[in-house]
Coordinates of C-alpha atoms and ligand atoms in Angstrom, one line a residue:
M1 CA -10.5 -36.5 31.7
R2 CA -12.9 -34.6 32.5
D3 CA -13.9 -31.4 29.7
T4 CA -13.0 -28.6 32.3
A5 CA -9.7 -30.3 32.6
L6 CA -9.5 -30.6 28.8
L7 CA -10.8 -27.3 28.0
Q8 CA -8.3 -25.8 30.3
L9 CA -5.7 -27.2 29.4
A10 CA -6.3 -26.5 25.7
L11 CA -6.7 -22.8 26.3
G12 CA -3.3 -22.7 28.3
L13 CA -5.0 -21.2 31.6
T14 CA -2.7 -21.2 34.8
P15 CA -4.0 -19.4 37.9
P16 CA -5.4 -18.0 39.2
W17 CA -7.9 -18.7 35.6
T18 CA -9.5 -21.8 35.6
V19 CA -12.7 -23.3 33.8
S20 CA -15.5 -24.0 35.8
R21 CA -18.0 -24.5 33.2
S22 CA -18.8 -25.6 29.5
D23 CA -21.8 -24.9 27.8
F24 CA -23.2 -26.4 24.4
D25 CA -25.6 -25.9 22.7
P26 CA -25.9 -28.1 19.7
E27 CA -28.9 -25.7 18.1
A28 CA -27.2 -22.5 18.3
R29 CA -23.9 -24.4 17.3
R30 CA -22.5 -22.4 20.1
L31 CA -19.6 -23.6 23.1
D32 CA -19.8 -21.1 25.8
I33 CA -16.5 -21.9 28.1
E34 CA -17.0 -20.9 31.8
I35 CA -14.0 -19.7 32.9
D36 CA -13.4 -18.1 36.9
F37 CA -10.7 -17.4 39.7
A38 CA -10.6 -18.5 43.3
P39 CA -11.8 -16.3 46.2
G40 CA -9.4 -14.6 47.9
S41 CA -6.8 -14.7 44.5
R42 CA -4.1 -11.6 43.7
F43 CA -4.0 -9.7 40.4
A44 CA -1.2 -7.9 38.8
C45 CA -2.5 -4.1 38.7
P46 CA -2.4 -2.9 34.9
T47 CA -0.5 0.3 35.4
C48 CA 2.8 -0.4 37.3
G49 CA 2.7 -4.2 37.1
A50 CA 2.6 -4.7 41.2
A51 CA 2.0 -7.8 42.0
D52 CA -0.9 -9.3 44.6
C53 CA -3.9 -6.6 44.3
P54 CA -6.7 -7.6 45.8
A55 CA -10.3 -7.9 43.4
Y56 CA -11.9 -4.6 44.1
D57 CA -14.8 -5.8 42.2
T58 CA -15.9 -8.0 38.9
E59 CA -17.1 -7.4 35.2
R60 CA -18.8 -10.0 33.6
M61 CA -17.3 -10.0 29.8
T62 CA -17.4 -12.6 26.8
W63 CA -14.9 -13.0 23.8
R64 CA -15.2 -14.9 21.1
H65 CA -12.6 -17.7 20.5
L66 CA -11.3 -19.6 17.8
N67 CA -13.9 -22.3 16.4
F68 CA -14.8 -25.4 18.5
F69 CA -15.1 -28.0 15.4
Q70 CA -17.9 -26.1 13.3
H71 CA -18.9 -24.3 16.2
Q72 CA -18.8 -20.5 17.7
A73 CA -17.1 -21.2 20.6
Y74 CA -17.1 -18.4 23.5
L75 CA -14.8 -17.4 26.7
N76 CA -17.1 -16.6 29.5
A77 CA -15.5 -14.3 32.6
R78 CA -15.9 -12.3 35.5
V79 CA -13.0 -9.7 35.0
P80 CA -11.8 -8.3 38.5
R81 CA -11.1 -4.7 39.1
V82 CA -8.1 -4.6 41.4
R83 CA -6.8 -2.2 44.1
C84 CA -3.7 -0.6 43.5
D85 CA -1.8 1.1 46.7
T86 CA -0.5 3.5 44.1
C87 CA -2.9 3.6 41.3
G88 CA -6.4 2.8 42.4
V89 CA -9.1 0.6 41.1
K90 CA -8.1 -0.6 37.5
K91 CA -9.2 -3.5 35.6
A92 CA -7.0 -6.3 35.7
S93 CA -5.8 -7.8 31.9
V94 CA -6.8 -11.3 31.3
P95 CA -3.9 -13.4 29.3
W96 CA -6.3 -14.6 26.7
A97 CA -7.2 -11.1 25.7
R98 CA -6.4 -7.8 25.0
P99 CA -8.0 -4.7 27.1
D100 CA -11.5 -3.7 25.1
S101 CA -11.6 -5.8 22.7
G102 CA -14.8 -9.0 22.9
F103 CA -12.2 -11.4 20.9
T104 CA -9.7 -13.5 21.9
L105 CA -5.6 -12.9 21.0
L106 CA -5.7 -16.4 18.8
F107 CA -9.1 -15.4 16.8
E108 CA -7.7 -12.1 16.2
A109 CA -4.3 -13.7 15.1
L110 CA -6.6 -15.9 12.5
V111 CA -8.2 -12.4 11.6
M112 CA -5.3 -11.0 10.3
T113 CA -4.0 -14.2 8.7
M114 CA -6.8 -14.4 6.9
V115 CA -7.5 -10.5 5.4
S116 CA -4.1 -10.4 3.9
A117 CA -5.4 -13.0 2.0
M118 CA -8.7 -11.6 1.0
P119 CA -11.2 -8.8 1.8
V120 CA -12.3 -7.5 5.3
K121 CA -15.8 -8.4 4.5
A122 CA -15.0 -11.7 3.0
V123 CA -13.2 -12.8 6.5
A124 CA -16.8 -10.9 8.1
R125 CA -18.9 -13.5 6.1
I126 CA -16.9 -16.6 7.2
V127 CA -16.3 -16.0 10.6
G128 CA -20.0 -14.5 11.2
E129 CA -19.0 -11.4 12.9
H130 CA -19.8 -7.7 11.2
D131 CA -16.9 -6.2 9.3
T132 CA -16.9 -3.0 12.0
R133 CA -15.8 -5.3 14.0
L134 CA -12.6 -6.9 12.2
W135 CA -11.9 -3.4 11.0
R136 CA -11.3 -2.6 14.7
V137 CA -8.9 -5.6 14.6
V138 CA -6.9 -5.1 12.1
H139 CA -6.3 -1.6 12.3
H140 CA -5.7 -2.3 15.7
Y141 CA -2.6 -4.6 14.5
V142 CA -1.9 -2.4 11.7
D143 CA -1.3 0.8 13.8
Q144 CA 0.5 -0.6 16.3
A145 CA 3.2 -2.5 13.8
R146 CA 3.7 1.0 12.0
A147 CA 4.1 2.8 15.7
R148 CA 7.4 0.1 15.9
A149 CA 8.3 0.4 12.5
D150 CA 11.9 1.3 12.0
A151 CA 12.8 3.8 9.4
S152 CA 16.1 5.0 10.2
G153 CA 18.0 2.6 6.6
V154 CA 15.6 4.8 4.6
T155 CA 17.8 6.9 1.8
R156 CA 16.3 6.2 -1.1
L157 CA 12.5 6.4 -1.6
A158 CA 10.1 6.1 -5.0
I159 CA 7.4 8.1 -4.7
D160 CA 3.6 7.9 -7.3
E161 CA -0.1 7.9 -5.9
T162 CA -2.4 5.5 -6.4
A163 CA -6.7 6.5 -6.8
A164 CA -8.2 5.5 -2.9
R165 CA -12.3 6.5 -4.1
R166 CA -13.5 6.7 -7.2
G167 CA -10.5 8.1 -8.5
H168 CA -11.0 11.3 -7.0
D169 CA -9.5 11.1 -4.1
Y170 CA -5.4 10.1 -3.6
V171 CA -3.3 8.1 -1.4
T172 CA 0.8 9.0 -2.0
L173 CA 2.7 6.2 -1.4
F174 CA 6.4 6.8 0.3
V175 CA 8.5 3.3 -0.8
D176 CA 11.9 2.2 0.3
I177 CA 14.0 1.0 -2.9
D178 CA 16.4 -0.8 -1.3
Q179 CA 13.9 -3.0 1.1
A180 CA 10.9 -2.4 -1.0
R181 CA 8.2 -1.6 1.1
V182 CA 6.0 1.1 1.6
V183 CA 7.1 3.3 5.0
F184 CA 4.1 5.9 4.4
A185 CA 1.4 6.5 2.8
T186 CA -0.9 9.3 3.0
E187 CA -4.0 10.9 1.6
G188 CA -3.5 13.4 -0.8
K189 CA -0.8 13.9 -3.9
D190 CA -0.3 17.3 -2.9
A191 CA 3.3 19.1 -1.4
D192 CA 2.3 18.7 1.9
T193 CA 2.3 15.1 1.2
I194 CA 6.2 15.6 1.1
A195 CA 5.8 17.8 4.2
A196 CA 3.5 14.6 6.1
F197 CA 6.6 11.8 4.8
A198 CA 9.3 14.0 7.0
D199 CA 8.0 13.9 10.0
D200 CA 6.9 10.4 10.1
L201 CA 9.5 9.4 9.3
A202 CA 11.5 11.4 12.1
A203 CA 9.0 9.4 14.3
H204 CA 10.5 6.7 13.1
G205 CA 13.8 6.6 13.3
G206 CA 14.9 7.7 10.1
S207 CA 16.3 11.4 9.2
A208 CA 14.8 13.8 5.7
D209 CA 18.7 14.6 5.8
A210 CA 19.3 11.0 5.1
I211 CA 17.1 10.7 1.5
S212 CA 19.4 10.7 -1.0
D213 CA 17.3 10.0 -3.9
V214 CA 14.1 10.4 -4.2
C215 CA 11.2 8.6 -8.0
I216 CA 8.9 10.5 -8.9
D217 CA 6.8 11.4 -11.8
M218 CA 7.0 15.1 -12.7
S219 CA 4.4 16.6 -10.4
P220 CA 5.1 19.9 -10.0
A221 CA 4.0 19.5 -6.2
F222 CA 6.2 16.5 -5.6
I223 CA 9.2 18.8 -7.2
K224 CA 8.4 21.3 -4.6
G225 CA 7.7 19.3 -1.7
I226 CA 10.6 17.7 -1.6
A227 CA 12.6 21.0 -2.8
E228 CA 10.7 22.4 0.7
N229 CA 11.6 18.6 2.8
L230 CA 13.9 16.6 1.4
P231 CA 17.0 18.5 1.4
N232 CA 19.4 16.1 0.2
A233 CA 17.6 14.0 -1.7
D234 CA 18.6 14.1 -5.9
I235 CA 15.6 13.5 -8.0
T236 CA 15.3 11.4 -10.4
F237 CA 12.3 11.8 -13.5
D238 CA 11.1 8.1 -13.7
K239 CA 12.4 7.0 -17.1
F240 CA 9.2 5.2 -17.9
H241 CA 6.8 8.6 -17.4
A242 CA 9.7 10.6 -19.3
V243 CA 8.9 8.3 -22.6
K244 CA 4.7 8.3 -21.9
I245 CA 5.1 12.0 -22.0
I246 CA 6.6 11.2 -26.2
N247 CA 4.3 8.4 -26.1
D248 CA 1.4 11.0 -25.6
A249 CA 2.7 13.5 -28.6
V250 CA 2.1 10.5 -31.0
E251 CA -1.0 9.5 -30.4
Q252 CA -2.0 13.3 -30.7
V253 CA -0.3 13.5 -34.0
R254 CA -1.9 10.9 -34.9
R255 CA -5.3 11.7 -33.8
A256 CA -5.2 14.9 -35.4
E257 CA -3.2 13.6 -38.8
Q258 CA -6.2 10.5 -39.3
K259 CA -8.5 13.2 -39.9
T260 CA -6.9 13.5 -43.6
Q261 CA -4.9 9.6 -44.0
S262 CA -7.7 7.5 -42.7
L263 CA -5.4 4.6 -43.3
L264 CA -4.0 5.7 -39.5
R265 CA -6.9 4.3 -37.9
G266 CA -6.9 2.2 -35.6
T267 CA -3.2 2.3 -35.9
R268 CA -2.8 3.8 -32.3
Y269 CA -1.2 0.8 -30.5
I270 CA 0.9 0.2 -33.2
W271 CA 2.3 3.3 -32.5
L272 CA 2.8 3.1 -28.9
R273 CA 4.8 0.1 -29.0
N274 CA 7.8 -0.7 -29.4
P275 CA 8.8 -2.6 -32.9
Q276 CA 10.0 -5.5 -31.9
T277 CA 7.0 -6.0 -29.4
L278 CA 4.5 -5.9 -33.0
S279 CA 3.2 -9.0 -34.6
E280 CA 3.6 -10.3 -37.9
R281 CA 0.9 -7.7 -39.1
Q282 CA 1.5 -4.7 -37.5
R283 CA 5.0 -5.7 -38.6
A284 CA 3.8 -5.2 -42.2
T285 CA 1.1 -2.2 -41.3
L286 CA 4.0 0.1 -39.9
G287 CA 6.2 -0.7 -42.6
G288 CA 3.5 0.3 -45.3
L289 CA 2.6 2.9 -43.3
S290 CA 6.3 4.3 -42.8
T291 CA 7.2 5.0 -45.8
R292 CA 3.9 7.4 -46.7
H293 CA 6.4 10.1 -45.4
L294 CA 3.4 10.6 -42.2
K295 CA 3.4 13.5 -39.6
T296 CA 2.8 10.7 -36.8
A297 CA 6.1 8.2 -38.5
R298 CA 8.1 11.1 -38.2
A299 CA 7.2 11.3 -34.4
Y300 CA 7.3 8.1 -33.7
Q301 CA 10.7 7.7 -35.0
I302 CA 12.3 11.0 -32.4
R303 CA 9.9 8.4 -29.7
L304 CA 11.9 5.8 -30.6
A305 CA 15.0 8.0 -30.0
F306 CA 14.2 9.7 -27.1
Q307 CA 14.0 6.1 -25.8
D308 CA 17.5 4.8 -27.1
L309 CA 18.6 8.0 -24.6
Y310 CA 18.9 5.1 -21.9
N311 CA 20.9 2.5 -23.5
Q312 CA 23.9 5.5 -23.6
P313 CA 26.9 4.1 -21.6
S314 CA 27.7 7.3 -19.6
V315 CA 26.0 10.2 -17.7
Q316 CA 28.1 12.2 -20.1
A317 CA 26.9 10.0 -23.4
G318 CA 23.4 10.1 -22.0
A319 CA 23.6 14.5 -21.2
S320 CA 25.7 14.7 -25.4
Y321 CA 22.7 12.5 -26.7
L322 CA 19.7 14.4 -25.1
K323 CA 20.9 17.7 -27.0
K324 CA 21.2 16.0 -29.8
W325 CA 17.4 14.4 -29.3
Y326 CA 16.4 18.1 -28.7
F327 CA 17.4 19.7 -31.4
W328 CA 15.9 17.2 -34.0
A329 CA 12.4 17.4 -32.2
T330 CA 13.0 21.2 -31.2
H331 CA 13.2 21.1 -35.5
S332 CA 10.2 18.4 -36.0
R333 CA 7.5 21.5 -36.7
I334 CA 5.7 18.9 -35.4
K335 CA 3.8 20.8 -31.9
P336 CA 2.7 18.6 -29.8
V337 CA 6.6 16.6 -30.3
I338 CA 8.2 20.3 -29.3
D339 CA 5.7 20.7 -26.4
A340 CA 6.7 17.3 -25.4
A341 CA 10.6 18.3 -26.1
R342 CA 10.2 21.7 -24.3
T343 CA 9.1 19.5 -21.1
V344 CA 12.1 17.2 -21.2
K345 CA 14.1 20.6 -21.5
R346 CA 12.4 22.0 -17.9
H347 CA 13.4 18.2 -16.3
W348 CA 16.9 18.3 -18.1
N349 CA 18.9 16.7 -14.4
G350 CA 16.2 14.9 -13.0
I351 CA 15.6 13.1 -16.4
L352 CA 19.9 12.7 -16.8
R353 CA 20.2 11.6 -12.8
W354 CA 18.5 8.1 -14.1
F355 CA 22.6 7.2 -15.4
D356 CA 23.7 8.1 -11.9
S357 CA 21.1 6.5 -9.6
K358 CA 19.8 3.7 -12.0
I359 CA 16.0 4.0 -10.1
A360 CA 12.3 3.4 -11.8
N361 CA 9.0 3.3 -10.3
G362 CA 8.9 -0.4 -11.7
L363 CA 8.3 -0.9 -8.0
I364 CA 5.8 1.1 -6.5
E365 CA 4.7 0.8 -10.4
G366 CA 4.0 -3.4 -8.7
I367 CA 2.7 -2.2 -4.7
N368 CA 0.2 -0.3 -6.9
S369 CA -1.5 -2.5 -8.7
L370 CA -1.3 -5.2 -5.4
V371 CA -3.8 -3.0 -4.5
Q372 CA -6.0 -1.2 -6.6
A373 CA -6.7 -5.5 -7.2
A374 CA -6.7 -6.1 -3.3
K375 CA -9.4 -2.9 -3.7
A376 CA -11.6 -4.2 -6.7
K377 CA -11.5 -7.3 -4.2
A378 CA -12.9 -5.6 -1.7
R379 CA -14.8 -3.2 -4.3
G380 CA -13.8 -0.4 -2.7
Y381 CA -12.9 0.8 0.8
R382 CA -15.7 2.4 3.1
S383 CA -12.8 5.2 4.2
T384 CA -8.7 5.7 3.1
R385 CA -8.3 4.9 6.8
N386 CA -9.0 1.5 5.5
L387 CA -7.2 1.4 2.7
K388 CA -4.1 3.0 4.2
A389 CA -3.8 0.0 7.0
I390 CA -4.4 -2.0 3.8
I391 CA -1.8 -0.7 1.8
Y392 CA 0.4 -1.5 4.7
L393 CA -0.6 -4.5 5.3
L394 CA 0.1 -5.8 2.3
A395 CA 2.9 -3.7 1.1
G396 CA 4.3 -2.6 4.3
K397 CA 6.3 -5.8 5.6
L398 CA 5.5 -4.7 8.5
D399 CA 6.2 -7.4 12.0
L400 CA 2.3 -7.4 13.4
Q401 CA 3.5 -9.5 16.1
L402 CA 0.5 -11.9 16.1
P403 CA 0.0 -14.2 19.2
A404 CA 0.4 -17.5 18.4
Ligands
ZN501 ZN1 -0.4 0.1 40.6

């Protein structure tokens, strides 16, 4: 078998395309494959699909292909512009690459497989291309897959923001709880992000009216955005976030009290955790401190009691438990605890809503750490557009429809 015949077979070329020549330069570690078509060949119009259009003129193009062993490989061809009776003169499409890409489809598929496992910059180094060229490929496939994505079944959401760059910019994530996927990611963390989500949902076959449950932290911007844009959504305030508010109060109390009670120094993490997760020594320290009538110890007991809300058997039991807890907390004469209890009061229904919805933001926290780990490995992203593409790639469960 001649090398041109072998290459033609390996490339899977069909008429009118044939391999006419190959040049291997071992010094440059590069294989160049020349593809051509016979004079008088006819092509389909790329716009209307009409067959048998004659070539009008040609333009020479080169595409990076999968490596030939350890050597870079390139396809070269003169690509015809065809004359279509209906559409005029149009550049024909070639079966091995999409229009305006300098890479073959198979090379792009390799790149897309690699970028879901490592930073784009690392892939660029391995394949010997500049990363801006690879980002163009990433955006193309992610945008296409996003355009096809179906959001018609989305009814329950978790919403949270993630830090984008240097901690100042944010991207808000919208996670479909039932399918555990990011359905939308957008810049900012204000009420407008919810409006943007509602528009995007409608564009993907979903409906804002169909959203029945949303889990968020107590961000006033999200609360406002949901009220304005998701009319049938019940808010559940994330229980870990609710507990954290009481926890922050305990820490505030401890920090103030350690000024007069030096034995509280260095005990911060003991009060943040639950007794059953403490080490033997920490438990002994906690036991010793608990007998000393410290404000911190009382605040801690109130926090433990708040957590126990989530062990109540029903929403009715939960409501009456929370009422008793609120009375206790507001009569504690500990300012930070009273403030925290008032915050709970202002978010009462959304806290109790958990008993019916049973949704929390654990899922979105997991996605968040995935995204932040990728961001750290990549040493950040040049733009939030790049970050969003990676979010969709890692957590969007997109069907990229990569060429095989
Ligand atoms: Zn046409």
